[in-house]
Amino acid sequence: MSARGKGQPDKSPLLLEVRNLKTYFFLDEGTVRAVDGVDFEVRQGQTLGVVGESGCGKSVTAQSILRIVPPPGRIVEGEILLHRMRHTGSSGTDVIDLVKLDPKGKEMRSVRGAEIAMVFQEPMTSFSPVHTIGDQIMEAIILHQKVDKAEARERAIEMLKMVGMPKPEQTIDSYPHQLSGGMRQRAMIAMALSCHPSLLIADEPTTALDVTTEAQILELMRDLQQQLGMAILYITHDLGVIAEMAEEVIVMYLGKIVERADVDSIFYEPLHPYTRALLKSIPRIGRKAKQRLESIKGVVPDPYAIPKGCSFHPRCSKAIPGLCDREEPPYVQVKSGHLVRCHLYA
Ligand code: SF4
């Protein structure tokens, strides 16, 4: 369970607001609306889970926040408002719109790493294979903090200790390939947290790990969140991991949020047929031995040819002919904090 307790209304101050974010990829084959009008917010110290199948826009949302969307993708509309503590000593926050910053400029580079950090599924996308993990963690520390090399090394060893790395004084001089998958993941988390970011974006960080190592890494992230007080945006296709980590959940399908609620409501009172289908496809204790797991009918449609009306209608067992295949459903609040995009609740 995360720092704040599941299902609790969260009153902590805003950290990040994403408003009507649209990130499109302009390809010869057509335009892919990878993120198409997404709204959510993350509060200080909160864990927000983002769930959905591959290709639903989760990772592009994260790349948009960090301004690392690869070409030919770009943000075409929307705001990403970061509330930052004033550094001047006066209380309160300053708000900057990350969409307005130059992705390669000094200010965005200082946000990336120092205020918002990211861990990926595959640590080798973060680490260079030709430098030791210590050199790479130290480089991140020296870039964002005014410390010399000796101090940076001390801090890197501290971070490696914090993430449970055995013999950190020696491991700091290891190359990434000399570490196991789980240890590489710990080293990546150490690098991401070395500058104490206020938001950690975790994009499927445990997907490539065995279940025991996965459980250890999830526990580590929860402990570190409590110690450091950071918020986590946790991206995964795995609802089991969401149940472990998140207080609030957004479910994405083809670039849009289709349901949003606290984690208990998502698990015990899911509304959207897509969320219900995702839940039926996860293994549960108590399921009869011979009962088969259900898979979601069909596949995620071609991103160049998103179905008209509700984009989920070709796969939906509740689809209303003549309505769902023609009109886009509105995004409605069914009860406080529980929103759904479906004609059944309009
Ligand atoms: Fe299914 Fe219609 Fe709801 Fe879409 S709007 S999820 S097709 S019932």
mmCIF file of C-alpha atoms and ligand atoms in Angstrom:
data_model
loop_
_atom_site.group_PDB
_atom_site.id
_atom_site.type_symbol
_atom_site.label_atom_id
_atom_site.label_comp_id
_atom_site.label_asym_id
_atom_site.label_seq_id
_atom_site.Cartn_x
_atom_site.Cartn_y
_atom_site.Cartn_z
ATOM 1 C CA MET A 1 0.000 0.000 0.000
ATOM 2 C CA SER A 2 1.358 3.399 -0.879
ATOM 3 C CA ALA A 3 2.162 6.231 1.447
ATOM 4 C CA ARG A 4 -1.234 7.843 1.592
ATOM 5 C CA GLY A 5 -3.508 4.835 1.916
ATOM 6 C CA LYS A 6 -5.741 3.487 -0.816
ATOM 7 C CA GLY A 7 -9.107 4.916 -1.667
ATOM 8 C CA GLN A 8 -8.517 7.941 0.569
ATOM 9 C CA PRO A 9 -9.497 11.317 -0.845
ATOM 10 C CA ASP A 10 -6.251 13.101 -1.520
ATOM 11 C CA LYS A 11 -6.009 16.681 -0.329
ATOM 12 C CA SER A 12 -2.298 17.257 -0.846
ATOM 13 C CA PRO A 13 -1.269 20.155 -3.086
ATOM 14 C CA LEU A 14 -1.156 19.838 -6.860
ATOM 15 C CA LEU A 15 2.152 18.909 -8.420
ATOM 16 C CA LEU A 16 1.313 18.347 -12.092
ATOM 17 C CA GLU A 17 -1.747 19.216 -14.174
ATOM 18 C CA VAL A 18 -2.141 17.821 -17.664
ATOM 19 C CA ARG A 19 -4.849 19.658 -19.588
ATOM 20 C CA ASN A 20 -6.279 18.618 -22.958
ATOM 21 C CA LEU A 21 -2.944 17.139 -24.020
ATOM 22 C CA LYS A 22 -2.742 16.085 -27.648
ATOM 23 C CA THR A 23 0.403 14.463 -29.030
ATOM 24 C CA TYR A 24 0.241 13.323 -32.630
ATOM 25 C CA PHE A 25 2.663 11.525 -34.936
ATOM 26 C CA PHE A 26 2.677 12.730 -38.528
ATOM 27 C CA LEU A 27 3.653 9.786 -40.719
ATOM 28 C CA ASP A 28 3.440 9.118 -44.462
ATOM 29 C CA GLU A 29 0.691 6.571 -43.742
ATOM 30 C CA GLY A 30 -1.393 9.132 -41.856
ATOM 31 C CA THR A 31 -1.646 10.887 -38.492
ATOM 32 C CA VAL A 32 -1.494 8.801 -35.322
ATOM 33 C CA ARG A 33 -3.331 10.521 -32.466
ATOM 34 C CA ALA A 34 -1.274 8.793 -29.773
ATOM 35 C CA VAL A 35 -2.562 11.083 -27.017
ATOM 36 C CA ASP A 36 -5.836 12.756 -27.871
ATOM 37 C CA GLY A 37 -7.180 15.201 -25.298
ATOM 38 C CA VAL A 38 -5.950 13.803 -21.994
ATOM 39 C CA ASP A 39 -6.667 15.523 -18.651
ATOM 40 C CA PHE A 40 -5.394 14.479 -15.236
ATOM 41 C CA GLU A 41 -3.495 15.773 -12.257
ATOM 42 C CA VAL A 42 -0.924 14.357 -9.865
ATOM 43 C CA ARG A 43 -0.751 15.567 -6.274
ATOM 44 C CA GLN A 44 2.357 15.765 -4.117
ATOM 45 C CA GLY A 45 3.267 12.339 -2.724
ATOM 46 C CA GLN A 46 0.454 10.578 -4.636
ATOM 47 C CA THR A 47 0.753 7.500 -6.853
ATOM 48 C CA LEU A 48 -1.376 7.739 -9.970
ATOM 49 C CA GLY A 49 -1.613 4.541 -12.005
ATOM 50 C CA VAL A 50 -1.971 4.704 -15.789
ATOM 51 C CA VAL A 51 -3.201 1.438 -17.272
ATOM 52 C CA GLY A 52 -4.090 0.109 -20.713
ATOM 53 C CA GLU A 53 -2.903 -2.255 -23.440
ATOM 54 C CA SER A 54 0.147 -1.548 -25.616
ATOM 55 C CA GLY A 55 -0.479 1.289 -28.031
ATOM 56 C CA CYS A 56 -3.063 3.098 -25.893
ATOM 57 C CA GLY A 57 -0.891 6.196 -25.359
ATOM 58 C CA LYS A 58 0.508 5.614 -21.854
ATOM 59 C CA SER A 59 4.180 5.929 -22.734
ATOM 60 C CA VAL A 60 3.656 8.835 -25.140
ATOM 61 C CA THR A 61 1.895 10.680 -22.293
ATOM 62 C CA ALA A 62 5.044 10.179 -20.179
ATOM 63 C CA GLN A 63 7.315 11.239 -23.047
ATOM 64 C CA SER A 64 5.172 14.355 -23.528
ATOM 65 C CA ILE A 65 5.552 15.340 -19.859
ATOM 66 C CA LEU A 66 9.327 14.974 -20.099
ATOM 67 C CA ARG A 67 9.346 16.614 -23.566
ATOM 68 C CA ILE A 68 11.161 13.653 -25.115
ATOM 69 C CA VAL A 69 8.576 12.715 -27.751
ATOM 70 C CA PRO A 70 10.587 11.309 -30.680
ATOM 71 C CA PRO A 71 10.003 12.798 -34.157
ATOM 72 C CA PRO A 72 7.764 12.784 -36.163
ATOM 73 C CA GLY A 73 5.667 13.118 -33.002
ATOM 74 C CA ARG A 74 4.882 16.444 -31.371
ATOM 75 C CA ILE A 75 2.551 18.038 -28.869
ATOM 76 C CA VAL A 76 -0.094 19.836 -30.915
ATOM 77 C CA GLU A 77 -2.278 21.172 -28.118
ATOM 78 C CA GLY A 78 -2.672 21.341 -24.356
ATOM 79 C CA GLU A 79 -0.845 22.311 -21.198
ATOM 80 C CA ILE A 80 1.427 20.443 -18.806
ATOM 81 C CA LEU A 81 1.555 22.606 -15.700
ATOM 82 C CA LEU A 82 4.280 21.860 -13.169
ATOM 83 C CA HIS A 83 3.766 23.401 -9.735
ATOM 84 C CA ARG A 84 7.248 23.960 -8.307
ATOM 85 C CA MET A 85 8.165 25.051 -4.821
ATOM 86 C CA ARG A 86 9.571 28.575 -4.804
ATOM 87 C CA HIS A 87 13.335 28.473 -4.452
ATOM 88 C CA THR A 88 13.509 32.063 -3.172
ATOM 89 C CA GLY A 89 12.560 31.251 0.409
ATOM 90 C CA SER A 90 9.021 32.652 0.126
ATOM 91 C CA SER A 91 6.303 30.064 0.537
ATOM 92 C CA GLY A 92 4.005 28.899 -2.271
ATOM 93 C CA THR A 93 4.593 27.550 -5.738
ATOM 94 C CA ASP A 94 5.408 28.803 -9.187
ATOM 95 C CA VAL A 95 3.617 27.196 -12.106
ATOM 96 C CA ILE A 96 5.339 26.583 -15.432
ATOM 97 C CA ASP A 97 3.829 25.135 -18.577
ATOM 98 C CA LEU A 98 6.285 22.502 -19.811
ATOM 99 C CA VAL A 99 4.679 22.585 -23.283
ATOM 100 C CA LYS A 100 5.970 26.149 -23.712
ATOM 101 C CA LEU A 101 9.587 25.230 -22.932
ATOM 102 C CA ASP A 102 12.213 24.361 -25.523
ATOM 103 C CA PRO A 103 12.622 20.559 -25.145
ATOM 104 C CA LYS A 104 16.409 20.945 -25.504
ATOM 105 C CA GLY A 105 16.662 24.213 -23.553
ATOM 106 C CA LYS A 106 18.317 24.796 -20.184
ATOM 107 C CA GLU A 107 15.077 25.063 -18.180
ATOM 108 C CA MET A 108 13.596 21.819 -19.513
ATOM 109 C CA ARG A 109 16.904 20.036 -18.932
ATOM 110 C CA SER A 110 16.872 21.194 -15.318
ATOM 111 C CA VAL A 111 13.257 19.956 -14.885
ATOM 112 C CA ARG A 112 14.216 16.603 -16.412
ATOM 113 C CA GLY A 113 16.116 14.644 -13.815
ATOM 114 C CA ALA A 114 16.048 17.202 -11.008
ATOM 115 C CA GLU A 115 12.256 17.630 -10.693
ATOM 116 C CA ILE A 116 10.786 14.870 -12.860
ATOM 117 C CA ALA A 117 12.730 11.649 -13.368
ATOM 118 C CA MET A 118 11.851 8.483 -15.230
ATOM 119 C CA VAL A 119 12.592 4.785 -14.937
ATOM 120 C CA PHE A 120 11.992 2.501 -17.887
ATOM 121 C CA GLN A 121 11.260 -1.161 -18.451
ATOM 122 C CA GLU A 122 14.727 -1.763 -19.816
ATOM 123 C CA PRO A 123 17.554 -0.156 -17.769
ATOM 124 C CA MET A 124 19.900 -0.338 -20.757
ATOM 125 C CA THR A 125 17.872 2.481 -22.353
ATOM 126 C CA SER A 126 19.058 4.691 -19.459
ATOM 127 C CA PHE A 127 22.587 3.386 -19.019
ATOM 128 C CA SER A 128 25.442 3.614 -21.437
ATOM 129 C CA PRO A 129 27.127 0.187 -21.658
ATOM 130 C CA VAL A 130 30.620 1.726 -21.843
ATOM 131 C CA HIS A 131 30.578 3.669 -18.554
ATOM 132 C CA THR A 132 30.301 2.375 -14.991
ATOM 133 C CA ILE A 133 26.974 2.855 -13.236
ATOM 134 C CA GLY A 134 28.802 5.027 -10.687
ATOM 135 C CA ASP A 135 30.108 7.423 -13.351
ATOM 136 C CA GLN A 136 26.597 7.721 -14.780
ATOM 137 C CA ILE A 137 24.888 8.343 -11.438
ATOM 138 C CA MET A 138 27.626 10.864 -10.527
ATOM 139 C CA GLU A 139 27.170 12.645 -13.843
ATOM 140 C CA ALA A 140 23.445 13.114 -13.055
ATOM 141 C CA ILE A 141 24.284 14.427 -9.580
ATOM 142 C CA ILE A 142 26.966 16.858 -10.819
ATOM 143 C CA LEU A 143 24.615 18.107 -13.583
ATOM 144 C CA HIS A 144 21.848 19.105 -11.163
ATOM 145 C CA GLN A 145 23.638 19.797 -7.879
ATOM 146 C CA LYS A 146 26.601 22.013 -7.159
ATOM 147 C CA VAL A 147 28.953 19.353 -5.791
ATOM 148 C CA ASP A 148 32.458 18.160 -6.684
ATOM 149 C CA LYS A 149 33.339 14.670 -7.911
ATOM 150 C CA ALA A 150 34.226 13.280 -4.472
ATOM 151 C CA GLU A 151 30.937 14.488 -2.964
ATOM 152 C CA ALA A 152 28.997 13.145 -5.983
ATOM 153 C CA ARG A 153 30.622 9.736 -5.475
ATOM 154 C CA GLU A 154 29.621 9.752 -1.798
ATOM 155 C CA ARG A 155 26.036 10.622 -2.752
ATOM 156 C CA ALA A 156 25.973 7.947 -5.467
ATOM 157 C CA ILE A 157 27.106 5.327 -2.916
ATOM 158 C CA GLU A 158 24.384 6.573 -0.529
ATOM 159 C CA MET A 159 21.764 6.185 -3.255
ATOM 160 C CA LEU A 160 22.967 2.676 -4.112
ATOM 161 C CA LYS A 161 22.729 1.797 -0.410
ATOM 162 C CA MET A 162 19.232 3.245 -0.302
ATOM 163 C CA VAL A 163 18.037 1.034 -3.164
ATOM 164 C CA GLY A 164 19.464 -2.063 -1.454
ATOM 165 C CA MET A 165 22.437 -2.617 -3.738
ATOM 166 C CA PRO A 166 24.844 -5.128 -2.114
ATOM 167 C CA LYS A 167 28.386 -3.794 -1.497
ATOM 168 C CA PRO A 168 27.668 -0.359 -2.982
ATOM 169 C CA GLU A 169 31.287 0.834 -2.506
ATOM 170 C CA GLN A 170 32.356 -1.849 -4.997
ATOM 171 C CA THR A 171 29.246 -2.088 -7.172
ATOM 172 C CA ILE A 172 29.554 1.609 -8.017
ATOM 173 C CA ASP A 173 32.468 0.699 -10.294
ATOM 174 C CA SER A 174 30.546 -2.034 -12.144
ATOM 175 C CA TYR A 175 29.443 -1.766 -15.741
ATOM 176 C CA PRO A 176 25.705 -2.288 -16.383
ATOM 177 C CA HIS A 177 26.247 -5.679 -18.079
ATOM 178 C CA GLN A 178 27.975 -6.994 -14.932
ATOM 179 C CA LEU A 179 24.742 -6.655 -12.921
ATOM 180 C CA SER A 180 21.650 -8.909 -12.909
ATOM 181 C CA GLY A 181 18.360 -7.531 -14.306
ATOM 182 C CA GLY A 182 17.025 -6.768 -10.827
ATOM 183 C CA MET A 183 20.257 -5.035 -9.754
ATOM 184 C CA ARG A 184 20.349 -2.989 -12.965
ATOM 185 C CA GLN A 185 16.787 -1.888 -12.202
ATOM 186 C CA ARG A 186 17.854 -0.867 -8.675
ATOM 187 C CA ALA A 187 20.788 1.087 -10.150
ATOM 188 C CA MET A 188 18.437 2.872 -12.568
ATOM 189 C CA ILE A 189 16.112 3.799 -9.702
ATOM 190 C CA ALA A 190 19.159 5.090 -7.777
ATOM 191 C CA MET A 191 20.122 7.261 -10.748
ATOM 192 C CA ALA A 192 16.549 8.536 -11.209
ATOM 193 C CA LEU A 193 16.219 9.429 -7.525
ATOM 194 C CA SER A 194 19.724 10.811 -7.046
ATOM 195 C CA CYS A 195 18.488 14.406 -7.341
ATOM 196 C CA HIS A 196 15.345 13.838 -5.232
ATOM 197 C CA PRO A 197 12.743 14.561 -7.942
ATOM 198 C CA SER A 198 9.256 15.557 -6.841
ATOM 199 C CA LEU A 199 7.758 13.257 -9.517
ATOM 200 C CA LEU A 200 8.989 9.857 -10.644
ATOM 201 C CA ILE A 201 7.520 8.488 -13.862
ATOM 202 C CA ALA A 202 7.815 4.703 -13.826
ATOM 203 C CA ASP A 203 7.098 3.176 -17.250
ATOM 204 C CA GLU A 204 6.610 -0.600 -16.861
ATOM 205 C CA PRO A 205 9.719 -0.791 -14.625
ATOM 206 C CA THR A 206 9.107 -4.385 -13.541
ATOM 207 C CA THR A 207 7.679 -5.966 -16.700
ATOM 208 C CA ALA A 208 10.927 -7.705 -17.684
ATOM 209 C CA LEU A 209 11.610 -9.076 -14.184
ATOM 210 C CA ASP A 210 10.668 -12.390 -12.552
ATOM 211 C CA VAL A 211 7.867 -12.213 -9.962
ATOM 212 C CA THR A 212 10.152 -12.327 -6.908
ATOM 213 C CA THR A 213 12.367 -9.510 -8.173
ATOM 214 C CA GLU A 214 9.267 -7.589 -9.262
ATOM 215 C CA ALA A 215 7.845 -7.803 -5.725
ATOM 216 C CA GLN A 216 11.168 -6.554 -4.310
ATOM 217 C CA ILE A 217 11.337 -3.595 -6.706
ATOM 218 C CA LEU A 218 7.702 -2.605 -5.997
ATOM 219 C CA GLU A 219 8.378 -2.703 -2.265
ATOM 220 C CA LEU A 220 11.535 -0.664 -2.763
ATOM 221 C CA MET A 221 9.651 2.002 -4.729
ATOM 222 C CA ARG A 222 6.966 2.261 -2.034
ATOM 223 C CA ASP A 223 9.631 2.586 0.701
ATOM 224 C CA LEU A 224 11.528 5.232 -1.240
ATOM 225 C CA GLN A 225 8.325 7.133 -1.896
ATOM 226 C CA GLN A 226 7.652 7.274 1.834
ATOM 227 C CA GLN A 227 11.210 8.327 2.630
ATOM 228 C CA LEU A 228 11.501 10.955 -0.096
ATOM 229 C CA GLY A 229 7.863 12.109 -0.305
ATOM 230 C CA MET A 230 7.790 12.061 -4.107
ATOM 231 C CA ALA A 231 4.773 11.449 -6.326
ATOM 232 C CA ILE A 232 4.786 8.529 -8.766
ATOM 233 C CA LEU A 233 3.103 8.262 -12.151
ATOM 234 C CA TYR A 234 3.048 4.493 -12.556
ATOM 235 C CA ILE A 235 2.489 3.256 -16.107
ATOM 236 C CA THR A 236 1.691 -0.395 -16.683
ATOM 237 C CA HIS A 237 -0.526 -2.837 -18.576
ATOM 238 C CA ASP A 238 -0.719 -4.910 -15.371
ATOM 239 C CA LEU A 239 -3.710 -4.224 -13.118
ATOM 240 C CA GLY A 240 -2.177 -6.449 -10.425
ATOM 241 C CA VAL A 241 0.715 -3.977 -10.113
ATOM 242 C CA ILE A 242 -1.752 -1.070 -10.090
ATOM 243 C CA ALA A 243 -3.553 -2.673 -7.132
ATOM 244 C CA GLU A 244 -0.228 -2.802 -5.270
ATOM 245 C CA MET A 245 0.970 0.694 -6.075
ATOM 246 C CA ALA A 246 -1.717 3.236 -6.951
ATOM 247 C CA GLU A 247 -4.251 5.315 -5.032
ATOM 248 C CA GLU A 248 -5.950 6.649 -8.131
ATOM 249 C CA VAL A 249 -6.110 5.102 -11.595
ATOM 250 C CA ILE A 250 -6.676 6.298 -15.135
ATOM 251 C CA VAL A 251 -7.519 3.738 -17.808
ATOM 252 C CA MET A 252 -6.457 4.672 -21.350
ATOM 253 C CA TYR A 253 -7.680 3.332 -24.662
ATOM 254 C CA LEU A 254 -6.477 4.622 -28.047
ATOM 255 C CA GLY A 255 -5.141 7.918 -26.747
ATOM 256 C CA LYS A 256 -8.071 8.812 -24.491
ATOM 257 C CA ILE A 257 -8.863 8.333 -20.828
ATOM 258 C CA VAL A 258 -11.932 6.059 -20.716
ATOM 259 C CA GLU A 259 -12.248 5.751 -16.939
ATOM 260 C CA ARG A 260 -10.765 7.405 -13.890
ATOM 261 C CA ALA A 261 -11.388 6.659 -10.218
ATOM 262 C CA ASP A 262 -9.736 5.748 -6.939
ATOM 263 C CA VAL A 263 -8.181 2.295 -6.967
ATOM 264 C CA ASP A 264 -10.952 0.623 -4.916
ATOM 265 C CA SER A 265 -13.659 1.860 -7.287
ATOM 266 C CA ILE A 266 -11.686 0.640 -10.299
ATOM 267 C CA PHE A 267 -11.398 -2.845 -8.798
ATOM 268 C CA TYR A 268 -14.783 -3.183 -7.061
ATOM 269 C CA GLU A 269 -17.096 -0.964 -9.134
ATOM 270 C CA PRO A 270 -15.545 -0.728 -12.610
ATOM 271 C CA LEU A 271 -17.877 0.982 -15.064
ATOM 272 C CA HIS A 272 -16.319 1.063 -18.507
ATOM 273 C CA PRO A 273 -16.623 -2.208 -20.470
ATOM 274 C CA TYR A 274 -12.897 -1.933 -21.312
ATOM 275 C CA THR A 275 -11.897 -1.676 -17.624
ATOM 276 C CA ARG A 276 -14.170 -4.641 -16.842
ATOM 277 C CA ALA A 277 -12.583 -6.663 -19.644
ATOM 278 C CA LEU A 278 -9.069 -5.794 -18.393
ATOM 279 C CA LEU A 279 -10.048 -6.947 -14.894
ATOM 280 C CA LYS A 280 -11.438 -10.245 -16.181
ATOM 281 C CA SER A 281 -8.132 -10.938 -17.902
ATOM 282 C CA ILE A 282 -6.020 -10.919 -14.704
ATOM 283 C CA PRO A 283 -5.445 -14.043 -12.594
ATOM 284 C CA ARG A 284 -7.056 -13.961 -9.128
ATOM 285 C CA ILE A 285 -6.743 -16.097 -6.036
ATOM 286 C CA GLY A 286 -10.027 -17.971 -5.570
ATOM 287 C CA ARG A 287 -10.715 -18.392 -9.281
ATOM 288 C CA LYS A 288 -11.738 -22.015 -9.929
ATOM 289 C CA ALA A 289 -8.792 -24.129 -11.093
ATOM 290 C CA LYS A 290 -10.255 -24.967 -14.502
ATOM 291 C CA GLN A 291 -11.817 -21.565 -15.094
ATOM 292 C CA ARG A 292 -10.078 -19.929 -18.036
ATOM 293 C CA LEU A 293 -8.882 -16.355 -17.971
ATOM 294 C CA GLU A 294 -10.872 -14.250 -20.407
ATOM 295 C CA SER A 295 -9.066 -12.293 -23.077
ATOM 296 C CA ILE A 296 -10.419 -9.052 -24.491
ATOM 297 C CA LYS A 297 -12.221 -9.692 -27.779
ATOM 298 C CA GLY A 298 -10.303 -8.583 -30.865
ATOM 299 C CA VAL A 299 -7.153 -6.467 -30.970
ATOM 300 C CA VAL A 300 -6.372 -2.772 -30.546
ATOM 301 C CA PRO A 301 -7.339 -1.257 -33.942
ATOM 302 C CA ASP A 302 -4.855 0.142 -36.421
ATOM 303 C CA PRO A 303 -3.889 3.615 -35.127
ATOM 304 C CA TYR A 304 -4.372 5.092 -38.626
ATOM 305 C CA ALA A 305 -7.963 3.905 -38.764
ATOM 306 C CA ILE A 306 -9.542 4.528 -35.381
ATOM 307 C CA PRO A 307 -13.196 3.393 -35.444
ATOM 308 C CA LYS A 308 -15.873 6.060 -35.628
ATOM 309 C CA GLY A 309 -18.014 6.733 -32.562
ATOM 310 C CA CYS A 310 -16.661 4.973 -29.475
ATOM 311 C CA SER A 311 -13.256 3.613 -30.512
ATOM 312 C CA PHE A 312 -13.850 0.531 -28.333
ATOM 313 C CA HIS A 313 -17.133 -0.434 -30.033
ATOM 314 C CA PRO A 314 -15.787 -3.243 -32.307
ATOM 315 C CA ARG A 315 -14.569 -5.062 -29.163
ATOM 316 C CA CYS A 316 -17.372 -4.135 -26.770
ATOM 317 C CA SER A 317 -19.991 -6.699 -25.721
ATOM 318 C CA LYS A 318 -22.323 -3.878 -24.552
ATOM 319 C CA ALA A 319 -22.130 -1.769 -27.726
ATOM 320 C CA ILE A 320 -25.423 -0.116 -28.702
ATOM 321 C CA PRO A 321 -25.868 -0.403 -32.498
ATOM 322 C CA GLY A 322 -26.581 2.908 -34.182
ATOM 323 C CA LEU A 323 -25.163 4.896 -31.259
ATOM 324 C CA CYS A 324 -21.787 3.527 -30.172
ATOM 325 C CA ASP A 325 -20.619 3.083 -33.787
ATOM 326 C CA ARG A 326 -21.648 6.645 -34.703
ATOM 327 C CA GLU A 327 -21.297 9.052 -31.797
ATOM 328 C CA GLU A 328 -18.323 9.616 -29.596
ATOM 329 C CA PRO A 329 -19.370 9.078 -25.968
ATOM 330 C CA PRO A 330 -19.124 12.017 -23.545
ATOM 331 C CA TYR A 331 -16.815 11.910 -20.534
ATOM 332 C CA VAL A 332 -19.169 12.034 -17.555
ATOM 333 C CA GLN A 333 -18.779 12.064 -13.786
ATOM 334 C CA VAL A 334 -20.862 9.239 -12.339
ATOM 335 C CA LYS A 335 -19.986 10.007 -8.743
ATOM 336 C CA SER A 336 -17.434 12.200 -7.026
ATOM 337 C CA GLY A 337 -14.033 11.439 -8.531
ATOM 338 C CA HIS A 338 -15.325 8.617 -10.763
ATOM 339 C CA LEU A 339 -15.449 9.542 -14.452
ATOM 340 C CA VAL A 340 -16.227 7.365 -17.448
ATOM 341 C CA ARG A 341 -16.406 7.803 -21.223
ATOM 342 C CA CYS A 342 -19.267 5.546 -22.286
ATOM 343 C CA HIS A 343 -22.804 5.952 -23.673
ATOM 344 C CA LEU A 344 -24.145 3.560 -21.022
ATOM 345 C CA TYR A 345 -23.685 6.299 -18.387
ATOM 346 C CA ALA A 346 -24.449 9.408 -20.427
HETATM 347 FE FE1 SF4 B 1 -19.199 -0.060 -25.287
HETATM 348 FE FE2 SF4 B 1 -20.780 1.818 -26.308
HETATM 349 FE FE3 SF4 B 1 -19.687 2.178 -23.910
HETATM 350 FE FE4 SF4 B 1 -18.180 2.263 -26.102
HETATM 351 S S1 SF4 B 1 -19.793 3.682 -25.555
HETATM 352 S S2 SF4 B 1 -17.702 1.216 -24.222
HETATM 353 S S3 SF4 B 1 -19.149 0.702 -27.354
HETATM 354 S S4 SF4 B 1 -21.181 0.613 -24.496
#
